[in-house]
Every structure is written in C-alpha cells, then in structure tokens.
C-alpha cells in the first residue's frame, strides 16, 4: 500500500509540473498533496530503488493510453488494497483505515475534474472501431467460403476496409462540421478513420500470414482478434470513462460474432447453391 502511494505521489508531482497539462496541473497538485498525507498515515519508508523503474514504466504507459486511464487504474488498485486491509486489519487501527478512506474519497472527487483531449473523441474512436469490427469481420467471414483463398480474402477485405475508413472519416467530418466546429470535425474524422483502418489491418493480417488453403484457420484467428479487441477496448473504457465493462463487451461480442456467423452462412449458400466462387 505504501509503495503504491509513493508511486502515485511521484506521478502526480510529475504531471503537476508538466506544461502541457494546463487545466490538470492544479488538480494534480492537489492530488499530490493528498498522497503526501496518505504516505504520512501509512508511515511509508523512503522511495525504494525499484520505484524509479516502475515510475518510468508507468509514465510510458500513460503516454500510450493517457494519464486519465493510468490515474483511474491506480485508484482502482488502491481501493482493492484498502478493502483487503479492512478485512485483515493488517495491524493497523480502524481509525487509520477510516482516514485513508477519507483521503481516497477526496482523490476520487479530484480525479473526476481531470480533462484529457483524447477522451473527448472517444465517441469517434468507438464509431470507427465498432464499425470495422462488425463490417470487416463479417465481410471476411462471407468471403471465406465464396473465395476459398486466403490471399484473395485478405486483399478484398483490405480494399473494402480502406474504402470504408475513408467513407467513415468523411461522414464523421460532415456530421461534426454541421455543428459549426471545423477544427473538431477534422480531428474527429482523423480519429474515426485511423481507428477504423487500424482495426481493419489487425483483422485481415491472419489471411496474409497463413497459406492460401488455410483460410478457415485465418478466419478463426480473425474472430479471436476481434474478441480480444472488444475485450481490451471495453476494459479501457470501463477504467477511463466508467462505462460498464460487462454490458459493452457482451453486446459487441454478440453483434460481431452474430454478423460473422450470418455472413459465413451466406457465403456458404452462395457457393453451394449458386455456384459463385473464386
């Protein structure tokens, strides 16, 4: 618990001094003060030698996934440890645990004031990623039996994905532009298009990597990648934006797998009864 408080204190102080986080610097200054109080209550020792490496790793993760995600994730970790302390009491007085809970409540209130630009465009990212998961997984499932050739399926899926990503980006731009914010419209279009094409590349990649006659194996790998993307993004949204993990994950997984199964069946019917295939 003390080690975690020390890590959070270092992170909050680091972000407090970051010139790019104009609005959030004051919030992180207050959070750093709360952590110092917690360290005193826990009577944590000076920073251990391995805290610095852990700090560097955490800063790197924050650059990839956002400081809001890392801050919320560490708070979840702290809350779990407090619950364990409350059960075991771990030699600490109930009074100290009560003080820690009070400080955590203050931290959560301050964290709610954080603002991060990338989270303002989460809707655009979700739009691109969700559409790509459903459309491209469904498309390659339909192509699988009708084409029966991994390379052809990969190329067809990639072409369809690139065209759809440009269309999605343009649609998002027009939707935001109609509200009068051209700068936001351009950024939202980029987020939508990039998230779409990035997802497309991941989904068609197995068809490029396996032999041409192993298209069923490639499809299975693509489905597993789809479920993995849904899981990871649902977890990210649950931590960063407090959007329920289970409901979002199961909704997207069922839709994606359902569409894939339906289009796979359509491909089977087209090839078997209409004699259309590559």
PDB file of C-alpha atoms in Angstrom:
ATOM      1  CA  UNK A   1       0.000   0.000   0.000  1.00  0.00           C
ATOM      2  CA  UNK A   2       2.832   2.388   0.915  1.00  0.00           C
ATOM      3  CA  UNK A   3       4.682   1.594  -2.314  1.00  0.00           C
ATOM      4  CA  UNK A   4       1.579   2.367  -4.359  1.00  0.00           C
ATOM      5  CA  UNK A   5       1.074   5.674  -2.519  1.00  0.00           C
ATOM      6  CA  UNK A   6       4.714   6.601  -3.208  1.00  0.00           C
ATOM      7  CA  UNK A   7       4.300   5.793  -6.898  1.00  0.00           C
ATOM      8  CA  UNK A   8       1.128   7.877  -7.147  1.00  0.00           C
ATOM      9  CA  UNK A   9       2.778  10.757  -5.329  1.00  0.00           C
ATOM     10  CA  UNK A  10       5.679  10.743  -7.819  1.00  0.00           C
ATOM     11  CA  UNK A  11       3.311  10.570 -10.796  1.00  0.00           C
ATOM     12  CA  UNK A  12       1.080  13.356  -9.541  1.00  0.00           C
ATOM     13  CA  UNK A  13       4.083  15.581  -8.897  1.00  0.00           C
ATOM     14  CA  UNK A  14       5.435  14.798 -12.386  1.00  0.00           C
ATOM     15  CA  UNK A  15       2.131  15.655 -14.070  1.00  0.00           C
ATOM     16  CA  UNK A  16       1.751  18.718 -11.839  1.00  0.00           C
ATOM     17  CA  UNK A  17       4.946  20.090 -13.419  1.00  0.00           C
ATOM     18  CA  UNK A  18       4.026  19.112 -16.998  1.00  0.00           C
ATOM     19  CA  UNK A  19       3.481  22.327 -19.025  1.00  0.00           C
ATOM     20  CA  UNK A  20       1.175  20.542 -21.500  1.00  0.00           C
ATOM     21  CA  UNK A  21      -1.425  19.760 -18.838  1.00  0.00           C
ATOM     22  CA  UNK A  22      -2.584  23.305 -18.234  1.00  0.00           C
ATOM     23  CA  UNK A  23      -6.000  22.628 -16.677  1.00  0.00           C
ATOM     24  CA  UNK A  24      -4.910  19.457 -14.923  1.00  0.00           C
ATOM     25  CA  UNK A  25      -1.771  20.831 -13.264  1.00  0.00           C
ATOM     26  CA  UNK A  26      -3.761  22.334 -10.391  1.00  0.00           C
ATOM     27  CA  UNK A  27      -5.756  19.127  -9.976  1.00  0.00           C
ATOM     28  CA  UNK A  28      -2.577  17.037  -9.841  1.00  0.00           C
ATOM     29  CA  UNK A  29      -1.037  19.492  -7.356  1.00  0.00           C
ATOM     30  CA  UNK A  30      -3.983  18.833  -5.028  1.00  0.00           C
ATOM     31  CA  UNK A  31      -3.773  15.078  -5.644  1.00  0.00           C
ATOM     32  CA  UNK A  32      -0.057  15.129  -4.804  1.00  0.00           C
ATOM     33  CA  UNK A  33      -0.909  16.851  -1.509  1.00  0.00           C
ATOM     34  CA  UNK A  34      -3.489  14.178  -0.684  1.00  0.00           C
ATOM     35  CA  UNK A  35      -0.939  11.438  -1.437  1.00  0.00           C
ATOM     36  CA  UNK A  36       1.600  13.051   0.884  1.00  0.00           C
ATOM     37  CA  UNK A  37      -0.970  12.915   3.676  1.00  0.00           C
ATOM     38  CA  UNK A  38      -1.600   9.258   2.915  1.00  0.00           C
ATOM     39  CA  UNK A  39       2.122   8.477   2.975  1.00  0.00           C
ATOM     40  CA  UNK A  40       2.367  10.052   6.421  1.00  0.00           C
ATOM     41  CA  UNK A  41      -0.561   7.961   7.678  1.00  0.00           C
ATOM     42  CA  UNK A  42       0.945   4.784   6.237  1.00  0.00           C
ATOM     43  CA  UNK A  43       4.358   5.768   7.569  1.00  0.00           C
ATOM     44  CA  UNK A  44       5.827   4.669   4.244  1.00  0.00           C
ATOM     45  CA  UNK A  45       9.604   4.474   4.003  1.00  0.00           C
ATOM     46  CA  UNK A  46      11.711   6.460   1.571  1.00  0.00           C
ATOM     47  CA  UNK A  47      11.358   5.583  -2.092  1.00  0.00           C
ATOM     48  CA  UNK A  48      12.786   2.132  -2.777  1.00  0.00           C
ATOM     49  CA  UNK A  49      15.280   1.608  -5.599  1.00  0.00           C
ATOM     50  CA  UNK A  50      12.714  -0.215  -7.747  1.00  0.00           C
ATOM     51  CA  UNK A  51      10.133   2.597  -7.537  1.00  0.00           C
ATOM     52  CA  UNK A  52      12.040   4.683 -10.076  1.00  0.00           C
ATOM     53  CA  UNK A  53      11.915   1.983 -12.764  1.00  0.00           C
ATOM     54  CA  UNK A  54       8.239   1.356 -12.011  1.00  0.00           C
ATOM     55  CA  UNK A  55       7.627   5.092 -12.284  1.00  0.00           C
ATOM     56  CA  UNK A  56       9.308   5.248 -15.711  1.00  0.00           C
ATOM     57  CA  UNK A  57       7.249   2.320 -16.978  1.00  0.00           C
ATOM     58  CA  UNK A  58       4.025   3.917 -15.711  1.00  0.00           C
ATOM     59  CA  UNK A  59       4.839   7.239 -17.388  1.00  0.00           C
ATOM     60  CA  UNK A  60       5.455   5.379 -20.665  1.00  0.00           C
ATOM     61  CA  UNK A  61       2.092   3.587 -20.372  1.00  0.00           C
ATOM     62  CA  UNK A  62       0.409   6.922 -19.654  1.00  0.00           C
ATOM     63  CA  UNK A  63       1.832   8.358 -22.880  1.00  0.00           C
ATOM     64  CA  UNK A  64       0.307   5.464 -24.805  1.00  0.00           C
ATOM     65  CA  UNK A  65      -3.049   5.123 -23.060  1.00  0.00           C
ATOM     66  CA  UNK A  66      -3.492   8.534 -21.444  1.00  0.00           C
ATOM     67  CA  UNK A  67      -2.860   9.926 -17.976  1.00  0.00           C
ATOM     68  CA  UNK A  68      -6.560   9.658 -17.091  1.00  0.00           C
ATOM     69  CA  UNK A  69      -6.559   5.903 -17.701  1.00  0.00           C
ATOM     70  CA  UNK A  70      -3.421   5.372 -15.586  1.00  0.00           C
ATOM     71  CA  UNK A  71      -4.729   7.589 -12.775  1.00  0.00           C
ATOM     72  CA  UNK A  72      -8.073   5.753 -12.663  1.00  0.00           C
ATOM     73  CA  UNK A  73      -6.379   2.344 -12.888  1.00  0.00           C
ATOM     74  CA  UNK A  74      -4.070   3.103  -9.948  1.00  0.00           C
ATOM     75  CA  UNK A  75      -7.040   4.306  -7.919  1.00  0.00           C
ATOM     76  CA  UNK A  76      -8.854   1.035  -8.566  1.00  0.00           C
ATOM     77  CA  UNK A  77      -5.785  -0.834  -7.432  1.00  0.00           C
ATOM     78  CA  UNK A  78      -5.628   1.258  -4.267  1.00  0.00           C
ATOM     79  CA  UNK A  79      -9.314   0.696  -3.492  1.00  0.00           C
ATOM     80  CA  UNK A  80      -8.854  -3.086  -3.783  1.00  0.00           C
ATOM     81  CA  UNK A  81      -5.944  -2.952  -1.331  1.00  0.00           C
ATOM     82  CA  UNK A  82      -7.955  -0.838   1.095  1.00  0.00           C
ATOM     83  CA  UNK A  83     -10.753  -3.418   1.014  1.00  0.00           C
ATOM     84  CA  UNK A  84      -8.219  -6.144   1.858  1.00  0.00           C
ATOM     85  CA  UNK A  85      -6.819  -4.011   4.674  1.00  0.00           C
ATOM     86  CA  UNK A  86     -10.315  -3.505   6.067  1.00  0.00           C
ATOM     87  CA  UNK A  87     -10.862  -7.267   6.185  1.00  0.00           C
ATOM     88  CA  UNK A  88      -7.466  -8.252   7.586  1.00  0.00           C
ATOM     89  CA  UNK A  89      -6.862  -5.016   9.510  1.00  0.00           C
ATOM     90  CA  UNK A  90      -3.152  -5.876   8.965  1.00  0.00           C
ATOM     91  CA  UNK A  91      -2.146  -4.485  12.358  1.00  0.00           C
ATOM     92  CA  UNK A  92      -3.486  -1.049  11.578  1.00  0.00           C
ATOM     93  CA  UNK A  93      -6.136   0.695  13.635  1.00  0.00           C
ATOM     94  CA  UNK A  94      -9.624   1.186  12.295  1.00  0.00           C
ATOM     95  CA  UNK A  95      -9.040   4.899  12.762  1.00  0.00           C
ATOM     96  CA  UNK A  96      -6.170   4.871  10.253  1.00  0.00           C
ATOM     97  CA  UNK A  97      -8.219   2.919   7.738  1.00  0.00           C
ATOM     98  CA  UNK A  98     -11.000   5.481   8.150  1.00  0.00           C
ATOM     99  CA  UNK A  99      -8.527   8.318   7.441  1.00  0.00           C
ATOM    100  CA  UNK A 100      -7.260   6.505   4.357  1.00  0.00           C
ATOM    101  CA  UNK A 101     -10.819   6.015   3.076  1.00  0.00           C
ATOM    102  CA  UNK A 102     -11.499   9.722   3.556  1.00  0.00           C
ATOM    103  CA  UNK A 103      -8.388  10.662   1.561  1.00  0.00           C
ATOM    104  CA  UNK A 104      -9.326   8.221  -1.206  1.00  0.00           C
ATOM    105  CA  UNK A 105     -12.766   9.822  -1.436  1.00  0.00           C
ATOM    106  CA  UNK A 106     -11.067  13.230  -1.845  1.00  0.00           C
ATOM    107  CA  UNK A 107      -8.802  11.797  -4.539  1.00  0.00           C
ATOM    108  CA  UNK A 108     -11.737  10.348  -6.490  1.00  0.00           C
ATOM    109  CA  UNK A 109     -13.511  13.698  -6.415  1.00  0.00           C
ATOM    110  CA  UNK A 110     -10.396  15.453  -7.752  1.00  0.00           C
ATOM    111  CA  UNK A 111      -9.810  12.809 -10.437  1.00  0.00           C
ATOM    112  CA  UNK A 112     -13.325  13.492 -11.704  1.00  0.00           C
ATOM    113  CA  UNK A 113     -12.135  17.019 -12.585  1.00  0.00           C
ATOM    114  CA  UNK A 114      -9.388  15.811 -14.949  1.00  0.00           C
ATOM    115  CA  UNK A 115      -9.750  16.607 -18.640  1.00  0.00           C
ATOM    116  CA  UNK A 116      -7.986  14.826 -21.485  1.00  0.00           C
ATOM    117  CA  UNK A 117      -8.456  15.782 -25.125  1.00  0.00           C
ATOM    118  CA  UNK A 118      -8.249  12.230 -26.468  1.00  0.00           C
ATOM    119  CA  UNK A 119     -11.185  11.212 -24.291  1.00  0.00           C
ATOM    120  CA  UNK A 120     -13.267  13.994 -25.880  1.00  0.00           C
ATOM    121  CA  UNK A 121     -13.047  11.993 -29.112  1.00  0.00           C
ATOM    122  CA  UNK A 122     -13.801   8.586 -27.637  1.00  0.00           C
ATOM    123  CA  UNK A 123     -17.113   8.596 -29.499  1.00  0.00           C
ATOM    124  CA  UNK A 124     -15.258   8.923 -32.817  1.00  0.00           C
ATOM    125  CA  UNK A 125     -12.856   6.108 -31.893  1.00  0.00           C
ATOM    126  CA  UNK A 126     -15.727   3.860 -30.822  1.00  0.00           C
ATOM    127  CA  UNK A 127     -17.575   4.608 -34.056  1.00  0.00           C
ATOM    128  CA  UNK A 128     -14.603   3.643 -36.224  1.00  0.00           C
ATOM    129  CA  UNK A 129     -13.611   0.589 -34.231  1.00  0.00           C
ATOM    130  CA  UNK A 130     -17.108  -0.823 -33.756  1.00  0.00           C
ATOM    131  CA  UNK A 131     -17.981  -0.443 -37.429  1.00  0.00           C
ATOM    132  CA  UNK A 132     -14.709  -2.044 -38.507  1.00  0.00           C
ATOM    133  CA  UNK A 133     -15.175  -4.981 -36.153  1.00  0.00           C
ATOM    134  CA  UNK A 134     -18.681  -5.715 -37.398  1.00  0.00           C
ATOM    135  CA  UNK A 135     -18.234  -4.905 -41.090  1.00  0.00           C
ATOM    136  CA  UNK A 136     -14.780  -6.370 -41.750  1.00  0.00           C
ATOM    137  CA  UNK A 137     -15.140  -9.467 -39.574  1.00  0.00           C
ATOM    138  CA  UNK A 138     -18.481 -10.067 -41.255  1.00  0.00           C
ATOM    139  CA  UNK A 139     -17.038  -9.397 -44.715  1.00  0.00           C
ATOM    140  CA  UNK A 140     -14.071 -11.758 -44.414  1.00  0.00           C
ATOM    141  CA  UNK A 141     -16.372 -14.408 -42.947  1.00  0.00           C
ATOM    142  CA  UNK A 142     -18.553 -14.106 -46.045  1.00  0.00           C
ATOM    143  CA  UNK A 143     -15.538 -14.087 -48.371  1.00  0.00           C
ATOM    144  CA  UNK A 144     -14.021 -17.161 -46.728  1.00  0.00           C
ATOM    145  CA  UNK A 145     -16.164 -19.819 -48.363  1.00  0.00           C
ATOM    146  CA  UNK A 146     -17.040 -17.927 -51.539  1.00  0.00           C
ATOM    147  CA  UNK A 147     -13.368 -17.232 -52.372  1.00  0.00           C
ATOM    148  CA  UNK A 148     -11.581 -20.094 -50.571  1.00  0.00           C
ATOM    149  CA  UNK A 149      -8.212 -18.377 -50.930  1.00  0.00           C
ATOM    150  CA  UNK A 150      -6.517 -16.571 -48.047  1.00  0.00           C
ATOM    151  CA  UNK A 151      -4.649 -14.011 -50.151  1.00  0.00           C
ATOM    152  CA  UNK A 152      -7.740 -13.074 -52.167  1.00  0.00           C
ATOM    153  CA  UNK A 153      -9.781 -12.765 -48.965  1.00  0.00           C
ATOM    154  CA  UNK A 154      -7.078 -10.561 -47.407  1.00  0.00           C
ATOM    155  CA  UNK A 155      -6.881  -8.244 -50.422  1.00  0.00           C
ATOM    156  CA  UNK A 156     -10.673  -7.989 -50.740  1.00  0.00           C
ATOM    157  CA  UNK A 157     -11.034  -7.289 -47.023  1.00  0.00           C
ATOM    158  CA  UNK A 158      -8.260  -4.684 -47.060  1.00  0.00           C
ATOM    159  CA  UNK A 159      -9.705  -2.848 -50.073  1.00  0.00           C
ATOM    160  CA  UNK A 160     -13.176  -2.863 -48.527  1.00  0.00           C
ATOM    161  CA  UNK A 161     -11.706  -1.663 -45.214  1.00  0.00           C
ATOM    162  CA  UNK A 162      -9.743   1.232 -46.725  1.00  0.00           C
ATOM    163  CA  UNK A 163     -12.771   2.403 -48.705  1.00  0.00           C
ATOM    164  CA  UNK A 164     -14.993   2.140 -45.627  1.00  0.00           C
ATOM    165  CA  UNK A 165     -12.471   4.005 -43.431  1.00  0.00           C
ATOM    166  CA  UNK A 166     -12.385   6.934 -45.868  1.00  0.00           C
ATOM    167  CA  UNK A 167     -16.179   6.925 -46.008  1.00  0.00           C
ATOM    168  CA  UNK A 168     -16.480   6.812 -42.210  1.00  0.00           C
ATOM    169  CA  UNK A 169     -13.951   9.615 -41.775  1.00  0.00           C
ATOM    170  CA  UNK A 170     -15.767  11.814 -44.311  1.00  0.00           C
ATOM    171  CA  UNK A 171     -19.146  11.099 -42.683  1.00  0.00           C
ATOM    172  CA  UNK A 172     -17.801  11.992 -39.234  1.00  0.00           C
ATOM    173  CA  UNK A 173     -16.282  15.214 -40.624  1.00  0.00           C
ATOM    174  CA  UNK A 174     -19.581  16.262 -42.194  1.00  0.00           C
ATOM    175  CA  UNK A 175     -21.514  15.395 -39.031  1.00  0.00           C
ATOM    176  CA  UNK A 176     -19.235  17.499 -36.803  1.00  0.00           C
ATOM    177  CA  UNK A 177     -18.918  20.287 -39.380  1.00  0.00           C
ATOM    178  CA  UNK A 178     -22.690  20.683 -39.454  1.00  0.00           C
ATOM    179  CA  UNK A 179     -22.405  21.735 -35.792  1.00  0.00           C
ATOM    180  CA  UNK A 180     -20.037  24.558 -36.760  1.00  0.00           C
ATOM    181  CA  UNK A 181     -16.759  23.281 -35.303  1.00  0.00           C
ATOM    182  CA  UNK A 182     -14.376  22.698 -38.220  1.00  0.00           C
ATOM    183  CA  UNK A 183     -11.294  22.019 -36.072  1.00  0.00           C
ATOM    184  CA  UNK A 184     -13.128  19.413 -34.002  1.00  0.00           C
ATOM    185  CA  UNK A 185     -14.634  17.971 -37.199  1.00  0.00           C
ATOM    186  CA  UNK A 186     -11.182  17.378 -38.710  1.00  0.00           C
ATOM    187  CA  UNK A 187      -9.837  15.782 -35.518  1.00  0.00           C
ATOM    188  CA  UNK A 188     -12.898  13.563 -35.106  1.00  0.00           C
ATOM    189  CA  UNK A 189     -12.599  12.442 -38.738  1.00  0.00           C
ATOM    190  CA  UNK A 190      -8.938  11.521 -38.219  1.00  0.00           C
ATOM    191  CA  UNK A 191      -9.705   9.546 -35.056  1.00  0.00           C
ATOM    192  CA  UNK A 192     -12.591   7.720 -36.752  1.00  0.00           C
ATOM    193  CA  UNK A 193     -10.669   6.895 -39.927  1.00  0.00           C
ATOM    194  CA  UNK A 194      -7.481   5.881 -38.116  1.00  0.00           C
ATOM    195  CA  UNK A 195      -9.256   3.638 -35.602  1.00  0.00           C
ATOM    196  CA  UNK A 196     -11.165   2.016 -38.467  1.00  0.00           C
ATOM    197  CA  UNK A 197      -8.136   1.309 -40.674  1.00  0.00           C
ATOM    198  CA  UNK A 198      -6.024   0.168 -37.696  1.00  0.00           C
ATOM    199  CA  UNK A 199      -8.725  -2.356 -36.783  1.00  0.00           C
ATOM    200  CA  UNK A 200      -9.008  -3.464 -40.427  1.00  0.00           C
ATOM    201  CA  UNK A 201      -5.267  -4.188 -40.635  1.00  0.00           C
ATOM    202  CA  UNK A 202      -5.389  -6.333 -37.499  1.00  0.00           C
ATOM    203  CA  UNK A 203      -8.409  -8.269 -38.775  1.00  0.00           C
ATOM    204  CA  UNK A 204      -7.090  -9.090 -42.265  1.00  0.00           C
ATOM    205  CA  UNK A 205      -3.498  -9.753 -41.160  1.00  0.00           C
ATOM    206  CA  UNK A 206      -4.067 -13.505 -40.460  1.00  0.00           C
ATOM    207  CA  UNK A 207      -5.158 -14.034 -44.076  1.00  0.00           C
ATOM    208  CA  UNK A 208      -1.857 -12.577 -45.296  1.00  0.00           C
ATOM    209  CA  UNK A 209       0.184 -14.774 -42.961  1.00  0.00           C
ATOM    210  CA  UNK A 210      -1.321 -18.242 -43.463  1.00  0.00           C
ATOM    211  CA  UNK A 211      -1.052 -20.431 -46.611  1.00  0.00           C
ATOM    212  CA  UNK A 212      -3.756 -19.859 -49.225  1.00  0.00           C
ATOM    213  CA  UNK A 213      -5.560 -23.107 -48.413  1.00  0.00           C
ATOM    214  CA  UNK A 214      -5.712 -22.371 -44.657  1.00  0.00           C
ATOM    215  CA  UNK A 215      -8.459 -19.743 -44.926  1.00  0.00           C
ATOM    216  CA  UNK A 216     -10.601 -21.356 -42.190  1.00  0.00           C
ATOM    217  CA  UNK A 217      -7.690 -21.114 -39.751  1.00  0.00           C
ATOM    218  CA  UNK A 218      -7.210 -17.464 -40.717  1.00  0.00           C
ATOM    219  CA  UNK A 219     -10.904 -16.787 -40.090  1.00  0.00           C
ATOM    220  CA  UNK A 220     -10.712 -18.357 -36.624  1.00  0.00           C
ATOM    221  CA  UNK A 221      -7.684 -16.201 -35.782  1.00  0.00           C
ATOM    222  CA  UNK A 222      -9.519 -13.103 -37.052  1.00  0.00           C
ATOM    223  CA  UNK A 223     -12.511 -13.905 -34.835  1.00  0.00           C
ATOM    224  CA  UNK A 224     -10.178 -14.313 -31.823  1.00  0.00           C
ATOM    225  CA  UNK A 225      -8.535 -10.972 -32.648  1.00  0.00           C
ATOM    226  CA  UNK A 226     -11.986  -9.353 -32.845  1.00  0.00           C
ATOM    227  CA  UNK A 227     -12.968 -10.656 -29.410  1.00  0.00           C
ATOM    228  CA  UNK A 228      -9.588  -9.576 -27.992  1.00  0.00           C
ATOM    229  CA  UNK A 229     -10.012  -6.026 -29.373  1.00  0.00           C
ATOM    230  CA  UNK A 230     -13.515  -5.838 -27.907  1.00  0.00           C
ATOM    231  CA  UNK A 231     -12.217  -7.060 -24.524  1.00  0.00           C
ATOM    232  CA  UNK A 232      -9.273  -4.635 -24.392  1.00  0.00           C
ATOM    233  CA  UNK A 233     -11.265  -1.600 -25.505  1.00  0.00           C
ATOM    234  CA  UNK A 234     -14.188  -2.422 -23.193  1.00  0.00           C
ATOM    235  CA  UNK A 235     -11.747  -2.632 -20.265  1.00  0.00           C
ATOM    236  CA  UNK A 236     -10.113   0.655 -21.278  1.00  0.00           C
ATOM    237  CA  UNK A 237     -13.474   2.416 -21.439  1.00  0.00           C
ATOM    238  CA  UNK A 238     -14.536   0.912 -18.141  1.00  0.00           C
ATOM    239  CA  UNK A 239     -11.453   2.324 -16.408  1.00  0.00           C
ATOM    240  CA  UNK A 240     -11.081   5.668 -18.196  1.00  0.00           C
ATOM    241  CA  UNK A 241     -14.729   6.634 -18.677  1.00  0.00           C
ATOM    242  CA  UNK A 242     -16.581   4.460 -16.136  1.00  0.00           C
ATOM    243  CA  UNK A 243     -18.532   2.745 -18.923  1.00  0.00           C
ATOM    244  CA  UNK A 244     -19.696  -0.693 -17.773  1.00  0.00           C
ATOM    245  CA  UNK A 245     -17.334  -3.426 -18.970  1.00  0.00           C
ATOM    246  CA  UNK A 246     -19.604  -6.484 -18.996  1.00  0.00           C
ATOM    247  CA  UNK A 247     -22.522  -4.949 -20.851  1.00  0.00           C
ATOM    248  CA  UNK A 248     -20.355  -3.305 -23.542  1.00  0.00           C
ATOM    249  CA  UNK A 249     -18.192  -6.400 -24.022  1.00  0.00           C
ATOM    250  CA  UNK A 250     -21.063  -8.858 -24.389  1.00  0.00           C
ATOM    251  CA  UNK A 251     -23.106  -6.540 -26.609  1.00  0.00           C
ATOM    252  CA  UNK A 252     -20.234  -6.004 -29.042  1.00  0.00           C
ATOM    253  CA  UNK A 253     -19.085  -9.640 -28.946  1.00  0.00           C
ATOM    254  CA  UNK A 254     -22.572 -10.973 -29.675  1.00  0.00           C
ATOM    255  CA  UNK A 255     -23.136  -8.484 -32.508  1.00  0.00           C
ATOM    256  CA  UNK A 256     -19.738  -9.117 -34.074  1.00  0.00           C
ATOM    257  CA  UNK A 257     -19.917 -12.920 -33.827  1.00  0.00           C
ATOM    258  CA  UNK A 258     -23.567 -12.954 -34.908  1.00  0.00           C
ATOM    259  CA  UNK A 259     -22.887 -10.930 -38.059  1.00  0.00           C
ATOM    260  CA  UNK A 260     -19.845 -13.092 -38.837  1.00  0.00           C
ATOM    261  CA  UNK A 261     -21.854 -16.313 -38.482  1.00  0.00           C
ATOM    262  CA  UNK A 262     -24.632 -14.931 -40.693  1.00  0.00           C
ATOM    263  CA  UNK A 263     -22.301 -13.760 -43.475  1.00  0.00           C
ATOM    264  CA  UNK A 264     -20.347 -17.035 -43.298  1.00  0.00           C
ATOM    265  CA  UNK A 265     -23.642 -18.858 -43.872  1.00  0.00           C
ATOM    266  CA  UNK A 266     -24.493 -16.513 -46.756  1.00  0.00           C
ATOM    267  CA  UNK A 267     -21.097 -17.263 -48.313  1.00  0.00           C
ATOM    268  CA  UNK A 268     -21.795 -20.981 -47.961  1.00  0.00           C
ATOM    269  CA  UNK A 269     -25.214 -20.622 -49.640  1.00  0.00           C
ATOM    270  CA  UNK A 270     -23.799 -18.507 -52.480  1.00  0.00           C
ATOM    271  CA  UNK A 271     -21.052 -21.006 -53.210  1.00  0.00           C
ATOM    272  CA  UNK A 272     -23.150 -24.156 -52.770  1.00  0.00           C
ATOM    273  CA  UNK A 273     -26.423 -23.246 -54.430  1.00  0.00           C
ATOM    274  CA  UNK A 274     -25.427 -20.523 -56.886  1.00  0.00           C
ATOM    275  CA  UNK A 275     -22.028 -21.871 -57.823  1.00  0.00           C
ATOM    276  CA  UNK A 276     -20.399 -18.463 -57.289  1.00  0.00           C
ATOM    277  CA  UNK A 277     -16.866 -18.619 -56.002  1.00  0.00           C
ATOM    278  CA  UNK A 278     -13.242 -17.964 -56.832  1.00  0.00           C
TER     279      UNK A 278
END
